[in-house]
Structures are given as structure tokens and as C-alpha cells.
Short mmCIF file of C-alpha atoms in Angstrom, two decimals:
data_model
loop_
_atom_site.label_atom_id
_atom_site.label_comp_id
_atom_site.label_asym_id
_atom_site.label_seq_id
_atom_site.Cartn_x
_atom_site.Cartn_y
_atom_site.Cartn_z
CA UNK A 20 0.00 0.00 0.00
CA UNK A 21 1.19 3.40 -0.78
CA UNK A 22 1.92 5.65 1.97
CA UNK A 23 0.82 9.32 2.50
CA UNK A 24 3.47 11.61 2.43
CA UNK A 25 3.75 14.26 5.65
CA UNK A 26 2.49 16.82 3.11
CA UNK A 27 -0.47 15.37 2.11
CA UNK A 28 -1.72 14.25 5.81
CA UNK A 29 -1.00 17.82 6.43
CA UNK A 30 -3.65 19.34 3.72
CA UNK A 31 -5.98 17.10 4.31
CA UNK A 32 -6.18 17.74 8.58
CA UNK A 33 -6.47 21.73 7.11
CA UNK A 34 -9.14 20.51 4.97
CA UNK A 35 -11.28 19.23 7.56
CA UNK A 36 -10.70 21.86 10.05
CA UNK A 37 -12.02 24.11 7.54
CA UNK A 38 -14.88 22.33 7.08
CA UNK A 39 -15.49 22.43 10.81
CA UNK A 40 -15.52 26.03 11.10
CA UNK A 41 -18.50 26.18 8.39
CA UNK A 42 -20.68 24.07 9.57
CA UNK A 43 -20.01 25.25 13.46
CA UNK A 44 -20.68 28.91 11.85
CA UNK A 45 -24.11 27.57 9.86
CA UNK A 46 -25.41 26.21 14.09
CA UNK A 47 -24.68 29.39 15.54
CA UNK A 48 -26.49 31.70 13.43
CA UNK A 49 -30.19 29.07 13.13
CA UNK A 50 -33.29 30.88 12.77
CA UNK A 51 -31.95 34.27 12.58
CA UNK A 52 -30.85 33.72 8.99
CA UNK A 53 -34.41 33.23 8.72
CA UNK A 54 -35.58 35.67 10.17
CA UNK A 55 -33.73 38.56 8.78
CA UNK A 56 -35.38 41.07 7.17
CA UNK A 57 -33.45 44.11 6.63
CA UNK A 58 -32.29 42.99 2.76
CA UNK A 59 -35.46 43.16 0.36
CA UNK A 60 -35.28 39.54 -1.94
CA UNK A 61 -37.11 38.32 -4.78
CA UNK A 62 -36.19 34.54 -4.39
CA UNK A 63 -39.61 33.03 -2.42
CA UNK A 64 -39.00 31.52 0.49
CA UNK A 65 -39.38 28.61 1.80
CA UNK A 66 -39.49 28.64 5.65
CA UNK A 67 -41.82 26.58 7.05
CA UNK A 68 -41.46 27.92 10.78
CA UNK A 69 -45.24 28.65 11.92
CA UNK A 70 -46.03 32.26 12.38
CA UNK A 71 -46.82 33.13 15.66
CA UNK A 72 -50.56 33.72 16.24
CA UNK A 73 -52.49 36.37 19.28
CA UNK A 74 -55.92 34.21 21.21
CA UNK A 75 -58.62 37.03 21.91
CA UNK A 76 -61.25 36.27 24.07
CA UNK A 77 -64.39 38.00 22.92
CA UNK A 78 -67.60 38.22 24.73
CA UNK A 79 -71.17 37.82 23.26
CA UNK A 80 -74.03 40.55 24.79
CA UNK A 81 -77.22 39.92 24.16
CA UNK A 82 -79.41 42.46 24.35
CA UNK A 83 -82.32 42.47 26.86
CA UNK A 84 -85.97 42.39 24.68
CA UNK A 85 -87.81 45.47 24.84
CA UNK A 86 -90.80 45.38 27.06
CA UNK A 87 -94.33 45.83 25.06
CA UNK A 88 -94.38 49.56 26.42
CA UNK A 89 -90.90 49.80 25.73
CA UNK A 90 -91.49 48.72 21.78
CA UNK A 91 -94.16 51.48 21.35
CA UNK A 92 -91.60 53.91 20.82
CA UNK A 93 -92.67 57.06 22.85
CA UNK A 94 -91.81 58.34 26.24
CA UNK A 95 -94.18 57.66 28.94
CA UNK A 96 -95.16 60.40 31.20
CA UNK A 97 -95.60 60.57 35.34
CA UNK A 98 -97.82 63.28 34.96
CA UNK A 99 -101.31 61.09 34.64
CA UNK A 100 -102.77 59.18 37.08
CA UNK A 101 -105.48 56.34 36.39
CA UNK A 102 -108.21 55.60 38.68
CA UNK A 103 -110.91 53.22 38.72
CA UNK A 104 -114.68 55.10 38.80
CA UNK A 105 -116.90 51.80 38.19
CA UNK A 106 -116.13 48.19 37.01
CA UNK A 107 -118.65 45.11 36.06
CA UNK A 108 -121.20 46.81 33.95
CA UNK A 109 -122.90 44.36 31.77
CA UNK A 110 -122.08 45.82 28.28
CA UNK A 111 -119.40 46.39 25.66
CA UNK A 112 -117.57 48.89 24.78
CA UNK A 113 -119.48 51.16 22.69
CA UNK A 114 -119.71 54.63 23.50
CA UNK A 115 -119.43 56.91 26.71
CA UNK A 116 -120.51 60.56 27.72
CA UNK A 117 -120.30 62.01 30.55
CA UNK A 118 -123.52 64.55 31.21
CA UNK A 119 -122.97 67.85 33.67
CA UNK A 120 -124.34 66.08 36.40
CA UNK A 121 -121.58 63.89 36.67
CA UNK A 122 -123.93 61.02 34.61
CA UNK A 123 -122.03 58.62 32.63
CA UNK A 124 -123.44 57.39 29.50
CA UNK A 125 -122.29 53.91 28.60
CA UNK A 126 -123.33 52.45 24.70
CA UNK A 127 -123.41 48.62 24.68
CA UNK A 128 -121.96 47.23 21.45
CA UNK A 129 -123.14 44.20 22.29
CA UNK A 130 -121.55 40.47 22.17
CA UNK A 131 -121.93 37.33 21.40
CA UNK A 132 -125.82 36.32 22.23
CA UNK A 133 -126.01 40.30 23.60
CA UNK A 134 -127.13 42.38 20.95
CA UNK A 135 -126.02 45.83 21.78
CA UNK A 136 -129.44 47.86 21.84
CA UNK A 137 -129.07 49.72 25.32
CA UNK A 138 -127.71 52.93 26.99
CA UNK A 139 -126.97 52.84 30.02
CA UNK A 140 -127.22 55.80 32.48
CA UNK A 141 -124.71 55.28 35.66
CA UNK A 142 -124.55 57.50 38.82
CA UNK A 143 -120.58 58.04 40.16
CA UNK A 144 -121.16 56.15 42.80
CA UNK A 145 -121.69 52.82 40.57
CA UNK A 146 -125.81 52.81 40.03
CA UNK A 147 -126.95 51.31 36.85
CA UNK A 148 -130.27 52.07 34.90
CA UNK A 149 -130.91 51.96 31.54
CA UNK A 150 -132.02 54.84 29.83
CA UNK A 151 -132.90 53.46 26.00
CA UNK A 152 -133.19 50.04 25.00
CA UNK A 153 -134.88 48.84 21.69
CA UNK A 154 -135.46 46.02 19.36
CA UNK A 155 -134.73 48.12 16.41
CA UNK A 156 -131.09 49.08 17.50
CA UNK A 157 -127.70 47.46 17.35
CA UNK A 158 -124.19 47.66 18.16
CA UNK A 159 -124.51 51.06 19.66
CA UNK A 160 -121.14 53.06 19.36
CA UNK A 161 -120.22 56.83 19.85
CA UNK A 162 -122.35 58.89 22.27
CA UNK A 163 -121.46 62.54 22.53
CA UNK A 164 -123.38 65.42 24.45
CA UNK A 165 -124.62 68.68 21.56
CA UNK A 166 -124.90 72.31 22.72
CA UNK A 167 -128.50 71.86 23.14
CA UNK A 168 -127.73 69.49 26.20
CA UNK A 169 -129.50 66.43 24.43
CA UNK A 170 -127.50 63.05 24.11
CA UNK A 171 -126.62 61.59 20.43
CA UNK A 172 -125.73 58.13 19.77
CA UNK A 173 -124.86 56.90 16.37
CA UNK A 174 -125.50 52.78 15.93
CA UNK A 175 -122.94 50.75 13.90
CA UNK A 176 -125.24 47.62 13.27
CA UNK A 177 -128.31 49.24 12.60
CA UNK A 178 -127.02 52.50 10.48
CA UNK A 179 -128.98 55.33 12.70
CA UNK A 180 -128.04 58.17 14.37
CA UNK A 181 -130.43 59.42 17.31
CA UNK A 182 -130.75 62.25 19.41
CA UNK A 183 -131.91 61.30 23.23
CA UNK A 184 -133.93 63.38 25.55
CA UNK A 185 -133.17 63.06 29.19
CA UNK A 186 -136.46 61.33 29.78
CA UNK A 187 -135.03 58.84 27.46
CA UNK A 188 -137.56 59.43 24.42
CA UNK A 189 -135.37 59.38 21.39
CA UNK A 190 -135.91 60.27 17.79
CA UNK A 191 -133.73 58.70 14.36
CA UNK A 192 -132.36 61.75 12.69
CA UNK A 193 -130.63 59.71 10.40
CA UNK A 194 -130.49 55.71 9.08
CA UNK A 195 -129.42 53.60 6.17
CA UNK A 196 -125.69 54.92 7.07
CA UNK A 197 -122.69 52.06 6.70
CA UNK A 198 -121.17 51.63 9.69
CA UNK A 199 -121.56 55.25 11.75
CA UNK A 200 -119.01 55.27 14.43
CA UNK A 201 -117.46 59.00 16.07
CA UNK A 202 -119.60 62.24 16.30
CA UNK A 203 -119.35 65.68 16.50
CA UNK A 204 -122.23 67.67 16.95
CA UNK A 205 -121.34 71.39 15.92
CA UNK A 206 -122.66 74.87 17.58
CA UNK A 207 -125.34 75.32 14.30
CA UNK A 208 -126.52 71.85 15.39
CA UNK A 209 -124.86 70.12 12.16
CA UNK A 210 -123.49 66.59 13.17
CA UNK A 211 -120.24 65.12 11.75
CA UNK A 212 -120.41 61.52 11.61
CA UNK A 213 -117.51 59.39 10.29
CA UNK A 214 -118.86 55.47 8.51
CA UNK A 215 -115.95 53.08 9.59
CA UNK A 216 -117.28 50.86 6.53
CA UNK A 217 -117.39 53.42 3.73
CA UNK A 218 -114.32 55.73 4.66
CA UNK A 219 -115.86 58.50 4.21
CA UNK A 220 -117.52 61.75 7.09
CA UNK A 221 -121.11 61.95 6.36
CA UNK A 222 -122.26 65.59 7.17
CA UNK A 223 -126.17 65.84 8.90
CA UNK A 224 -127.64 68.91 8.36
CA UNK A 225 -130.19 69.78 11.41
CA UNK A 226 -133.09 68.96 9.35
CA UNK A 227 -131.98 65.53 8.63
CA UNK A 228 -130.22 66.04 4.44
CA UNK A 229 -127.48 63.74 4.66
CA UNK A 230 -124.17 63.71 2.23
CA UNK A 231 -120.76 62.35 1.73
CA UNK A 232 -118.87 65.20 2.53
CA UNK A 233 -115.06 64.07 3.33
CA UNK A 234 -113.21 60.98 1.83
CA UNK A 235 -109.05 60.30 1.78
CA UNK A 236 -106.99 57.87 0.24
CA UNK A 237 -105.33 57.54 3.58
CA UNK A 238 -108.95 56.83 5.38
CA UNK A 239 -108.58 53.14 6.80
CA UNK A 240 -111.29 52.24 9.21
CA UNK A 241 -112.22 55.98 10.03
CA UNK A 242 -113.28 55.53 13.68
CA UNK A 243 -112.37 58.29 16.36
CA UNK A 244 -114.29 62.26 15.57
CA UNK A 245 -112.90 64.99 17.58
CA UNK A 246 -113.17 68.28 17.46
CA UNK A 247 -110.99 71.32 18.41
CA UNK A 248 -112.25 74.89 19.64
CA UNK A 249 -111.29 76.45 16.24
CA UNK A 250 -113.96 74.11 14.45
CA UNK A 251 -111.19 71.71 12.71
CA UNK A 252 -111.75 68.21 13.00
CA UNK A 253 -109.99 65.50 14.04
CA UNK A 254 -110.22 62.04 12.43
CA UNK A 255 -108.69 58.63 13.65
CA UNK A 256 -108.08 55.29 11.95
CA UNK A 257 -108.88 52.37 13.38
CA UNK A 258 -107.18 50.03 10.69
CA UNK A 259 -103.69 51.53 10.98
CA UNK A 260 -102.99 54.29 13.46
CA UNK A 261 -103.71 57.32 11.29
CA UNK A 262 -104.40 60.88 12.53
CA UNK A 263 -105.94 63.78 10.27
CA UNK A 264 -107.23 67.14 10.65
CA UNK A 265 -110.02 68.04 8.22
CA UNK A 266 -110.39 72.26 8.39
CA UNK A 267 -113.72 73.50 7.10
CA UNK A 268 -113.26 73.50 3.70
CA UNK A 269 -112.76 69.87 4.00
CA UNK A 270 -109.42 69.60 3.11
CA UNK A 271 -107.51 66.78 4.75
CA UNK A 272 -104.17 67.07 7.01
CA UNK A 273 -102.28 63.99 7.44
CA UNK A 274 -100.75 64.41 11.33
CA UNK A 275 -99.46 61.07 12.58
CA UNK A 276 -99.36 57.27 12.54
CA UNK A 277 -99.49 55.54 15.64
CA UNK A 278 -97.93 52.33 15.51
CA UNK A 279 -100.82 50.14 16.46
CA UNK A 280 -104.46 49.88 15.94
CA UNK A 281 -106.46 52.75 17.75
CA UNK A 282 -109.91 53.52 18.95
CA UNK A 283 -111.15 56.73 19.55
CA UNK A 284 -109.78 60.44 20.52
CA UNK A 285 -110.61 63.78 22.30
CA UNK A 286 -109.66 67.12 22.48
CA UNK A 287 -108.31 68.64 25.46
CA UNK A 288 -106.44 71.40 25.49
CA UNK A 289 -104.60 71.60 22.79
CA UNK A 290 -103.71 67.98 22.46
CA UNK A 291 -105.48 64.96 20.92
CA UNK A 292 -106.15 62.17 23.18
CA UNK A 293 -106.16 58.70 21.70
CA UNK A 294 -106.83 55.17 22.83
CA UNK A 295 -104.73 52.55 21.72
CA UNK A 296 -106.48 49.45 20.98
CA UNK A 297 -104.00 47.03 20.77
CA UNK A 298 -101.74 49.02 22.17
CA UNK A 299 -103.40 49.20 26.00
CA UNK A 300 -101.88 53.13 26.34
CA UNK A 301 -103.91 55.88 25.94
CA UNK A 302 -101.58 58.54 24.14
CA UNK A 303 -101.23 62.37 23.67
CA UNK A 304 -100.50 63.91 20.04
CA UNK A 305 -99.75 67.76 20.87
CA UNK A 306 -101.45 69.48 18.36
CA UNK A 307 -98.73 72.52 18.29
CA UNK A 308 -95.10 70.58 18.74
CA UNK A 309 -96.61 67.45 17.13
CA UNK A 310 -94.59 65.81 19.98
CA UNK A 311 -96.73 62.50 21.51
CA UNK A 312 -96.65 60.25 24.59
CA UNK A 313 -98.16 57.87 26.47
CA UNK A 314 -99.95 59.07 29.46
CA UNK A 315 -100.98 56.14 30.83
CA UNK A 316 -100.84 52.12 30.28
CA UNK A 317 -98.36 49.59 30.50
CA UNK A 318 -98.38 48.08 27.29
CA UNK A 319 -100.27 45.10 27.74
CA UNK A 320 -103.52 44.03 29.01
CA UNK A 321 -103.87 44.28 32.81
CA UNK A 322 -106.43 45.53 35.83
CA UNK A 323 -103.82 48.27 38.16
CA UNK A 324 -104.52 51.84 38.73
CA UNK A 325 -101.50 54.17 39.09
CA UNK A 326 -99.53 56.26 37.07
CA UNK A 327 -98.07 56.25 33.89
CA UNK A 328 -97.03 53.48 33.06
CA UNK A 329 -97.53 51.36 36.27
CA UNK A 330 -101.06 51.05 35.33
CA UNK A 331 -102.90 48.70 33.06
CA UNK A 332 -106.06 48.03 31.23
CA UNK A 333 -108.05 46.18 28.77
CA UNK A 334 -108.36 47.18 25.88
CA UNK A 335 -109.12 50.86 25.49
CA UNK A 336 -112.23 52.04 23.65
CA UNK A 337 -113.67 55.52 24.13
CA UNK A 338 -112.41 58.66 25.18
CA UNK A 339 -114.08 61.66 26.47
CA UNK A 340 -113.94 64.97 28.76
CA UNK A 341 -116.03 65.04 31.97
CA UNK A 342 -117.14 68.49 33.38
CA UNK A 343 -114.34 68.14 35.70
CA UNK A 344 -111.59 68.50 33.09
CA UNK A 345 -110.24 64.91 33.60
CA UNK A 346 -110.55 62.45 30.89
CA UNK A 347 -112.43 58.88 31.53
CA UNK A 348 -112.33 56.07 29.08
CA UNK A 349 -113.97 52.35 28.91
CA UNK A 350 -112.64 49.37 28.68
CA UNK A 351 -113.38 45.68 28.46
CA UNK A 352 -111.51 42.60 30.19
CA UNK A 353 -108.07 41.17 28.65
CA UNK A 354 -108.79 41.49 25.27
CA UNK A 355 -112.07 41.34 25.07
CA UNK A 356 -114.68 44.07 25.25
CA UNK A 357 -117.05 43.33 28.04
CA UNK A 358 -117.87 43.24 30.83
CA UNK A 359 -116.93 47.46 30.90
CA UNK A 360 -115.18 49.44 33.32
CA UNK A 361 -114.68 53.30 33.67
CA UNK A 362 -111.74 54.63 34.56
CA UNK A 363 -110.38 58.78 35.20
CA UNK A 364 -107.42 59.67 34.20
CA UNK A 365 -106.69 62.79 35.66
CA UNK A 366 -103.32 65.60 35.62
CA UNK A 367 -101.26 65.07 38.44
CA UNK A 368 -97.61 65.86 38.33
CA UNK A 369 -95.69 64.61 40.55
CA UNK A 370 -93.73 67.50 43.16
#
């Protein structure tokens, strides 16, 4: 075998110490090679180090649902308090009057097996007697006091309007009408009558001529008749919430939309009053700011007095003024119409 010579042992030992030193120098420097940054290259790489990711924790919060008084949309004032005057009456809720003597006059619209021919007259402290009743009337509705002090009552079922006496005689001044609901009887003793079933505000001169005197596009189950000290009129939709003013001329003034089905209104001092239906509020449409709220009602059907919106009814039906400034409206059980209470809701702010 050939030996090595000295020389060549000696380059090869350099060899592989130099060899050494790379690959100790290729350790030393790892992922920092890598990781370098600071000289810009086009060659893609091929590092296969996962990046380095940041966990957040994020929290779901659900919203609490809005109550039903909540999802009317208005404020709700503390001014108003609701009280109950009397409760149980055998009727539903058709009209209601209050006479200067302090008389309320209750309209039965009748129910099922009850046909809705009576008015009765109730003392404040709860007595009942009836005052009309007849076979030839049915589903009795608005009753509003005129100027002349004599009671009128229109009847949905039958198509009549009547004036009453206080003895209780009573006389048709008008019939054959679709559906007559709100009245208004004026100073000159010409009645305003809206027809829930025709859309339309029949005018009744006071010797009996009957016309068609207002219709709207926007009409939808005309059902509340108000009227304001300046003569305008105030119309309400029963369908869908609507609120006009119609001026003497006739001409119609769209004012609001409440957002659920509504009964009837009243003016009181320069603000439209308005029962809510399916609402179970009674609110108040200022006639000047066109601000509204809810005076009292909680929303949903219930049997509380209180204010605001602590207390509850069923559903709201017609609206007036008594002498005494306060407003009273009637109301049936839950969500049905009868048996009817009264109730005052009267101005009392709060200290």
C-alpha cells in the first residue's frame, strides 16, 4: 500500500478543520438567517417555521328584549294618574258621555248572544239604569253630548243616528248609514259623523239632508271624531294608526301614525287624546309641537290603577272629557270588550 506523504496528511487535517468552522458557523447563526429582514429579496422563500398567532377572548351581549311599552316607541309620562270610577257593567264597549251632572253614559256594542241595543245611564257612585233600549237598534257606538244638552248616539249595526232626551224618548235623525261610528255635533246643530265601513264623514244637516262630505286615500277604518275649539276636526283610523285634521273647507291634514291599531280620541287642550287598541296606552299627540306620549298604560292588558305606566287596562275604547276637566275612558276585560269598566285619568304631576 502506498503511503501518504507528511504533506499530504498535512492538507488534508487543514481541509477538515475548515470544514469544521463552516458548519459550526451555519449552528450558531439558526433561525436568525431566517428571520432577517433588513435585505429586500425576490427569491420566495421557503421557511416553514409557523407564524406566531395572538388568542382574543371576545364576549357575546345579548341584548335584553324590549318590554311591550318599551317597543311602542314614545316616552311615557308621570304626569297622569289612572283611577278606577266603576267596574262590572254588563255591556261592551261602545260609547261613553259624561252629562254635567256627573252622569255617565255607557253604549253597549253588544256580544256574542247580547245584541247591543241599550244605553246605560250610571250614577258616580256605581248605580246602573238603563235609559234606551230597543229592538230596532244594534251595536250602539259613539255617544257625545250637543250644545242643546241632548245626548246623540250613532249605531254601527243598525245605520242610525239618534238624538236622546233626558227622559229617554229618542228620535232617528238619520239611518241607512254604513257603519256610523265617532260624532261631532257642531254649535249650528250640524253633526259630523264618520262610517268606519265606507271611509268616508257623512255631514247631517239639522233637518236631517245627509251627504258624503269628506273621503281620503289615507282613510282606513275611520273611527275616532274629535273636534278642536277652532272648528277643525280631528279624524282617527282604526285600521292603521292614522291621525288627520279636516279644516272646514274639508281639506284633509295627514298628522301622525301611531304604531298600532287605535280607537277613539278627544280634544283637550290643545292635544289629541287617543286610545290605543292594541296598544293598552292611551296617548297624547300635541297638536302645536306634534310631539306624543303615552300618558298612561303599561303596554299590555292588565287591571292596576297608578300612574303612567304602572297602570294597566283592557283594551281601550272611548275617550271623552267630563265636566271636571279629567278624561275617563272604557274598557273591556283582557282582550275582550265586556264586561266594561270606567276609569279617570286625571293631571297630576308629581312634586
Amino acid at each position: 500500500m502506498r503511503r501518504a506523504s507528511k504533506r499530504t496528511l498535512t492538507m488534508r487535517f487543514s481541509v477538515l478543520l475548515f470544514a469544521a468552522a463552516l458548519a459550526t458557523t451555519a449552528c450558531a447563526s439558526g433561525d436568525e438567517s431566517v428571520a432577517d429582514t433588513t435585505t429586500p429579496s425576490t427569491t420566495p422563500t421557503t421557511n416553514t417555521i409557523a407564524p406566531s398567532t395572538t388568542t382574543t377572548s371576545t364576549t357575546t351581549t345579548t341584548a335584553a328584549p324590549l318590554t311591550p311599552l318599551e317597543a311602542l316607541g314614545y316616552p311615557v309620562s308621570s304626569d297622569w294618574v289612572l283611577e278606577t270610577v266603576v267596574s262590572g257593567i254588563d255591556s261592551a264597549t261602545g260609547g261613553l258621555a259624561v252629562g254635567p251632572d256627573g252622569f255617565f253614559y255607557q253604549a253597549d256594542f253588544g256580544y256574542a248572544d247580547h245584541p247591543g241595543d241599550t244605553v246605560y245611564k250610571i250614577s258616580p257612585e256605581g248605580d246602573i239604569e238603563v235609559l234606551i233600549q230597543s229592538d230596532d237598534l244594534e251595536q250602539l257606538t259613539m255617544t257625545a253630548f250637543g250644545p242643546d244638552g241632548a245626548l246623540y248616539q250613532t249605531a254601527y249595526g243598525s245605520g242610525q243616528v239618534l238624538r236622546i232626551d233626558e227622559d229617554g224618548t229618542f228620535e232617528v235623525l238619520a239611518e241607512k248609514l254604513r257603519g256610523p261610528t265617532g260624532i261631532v255635533i257642531a254649535e249650528d246643530g250640524t253633526l259630523y259623523v264618520d262610517s268606519y265601513a265606507k271611509d268616508v264623514i257623512y255631514r247631517i244637516t239639522a233637518d236631517g239632508v245627509v251627504e258624503d262630505w269628506v273621503s281620503h286615500g289615507a282613510f282606513s277604518g275611520v273611527n275616532g271624531l274629535t273636534q278642536g275649539p277652532d272648528g277643525t276636526l280631528y279624524v282617527i283610523n282604526h285600521k292603521d294608526g292614522g291621525l288627520f285634521a279636516v279644516d272646514a273647507e274639508g281639506s284633509v291634514t295627514n298628522l301622525h301614525k301611531f304604531p298600532k291599531a287605535t280607537s277613539h280620541g278627544v280634544y283637550l287642550d290643545g292635544s289629541i287624546f287617543v286610545t290605543s287598541r292594541s296598544g293598552y296606552v292611551v296617548f297624547r299627540y300635541d297638536l302645536a309641537s306634534g310631539d306624543v306620549e303615552i300618558v298612561v298604560g303599561s303596554g299590555e292588558a292588565g287591571d292596576q290603577d297608578g300612574r303612567g305606566g304602572e297602570a294597566s287596562f283592557g283594551r281601550p275604547n272611548a275617550i271623552t272629557v267630563g265636566p271636571d276637566g279629567a278624561l275617563y275612558i272604557n274598557h273591556g276585560v283582557g282582550n275582550t270588550n265586556d264586561p266594561v269598566t270606567i276609569r279617570k285619568i286625571s293631571f297630576q304631576p308629581l312634586p
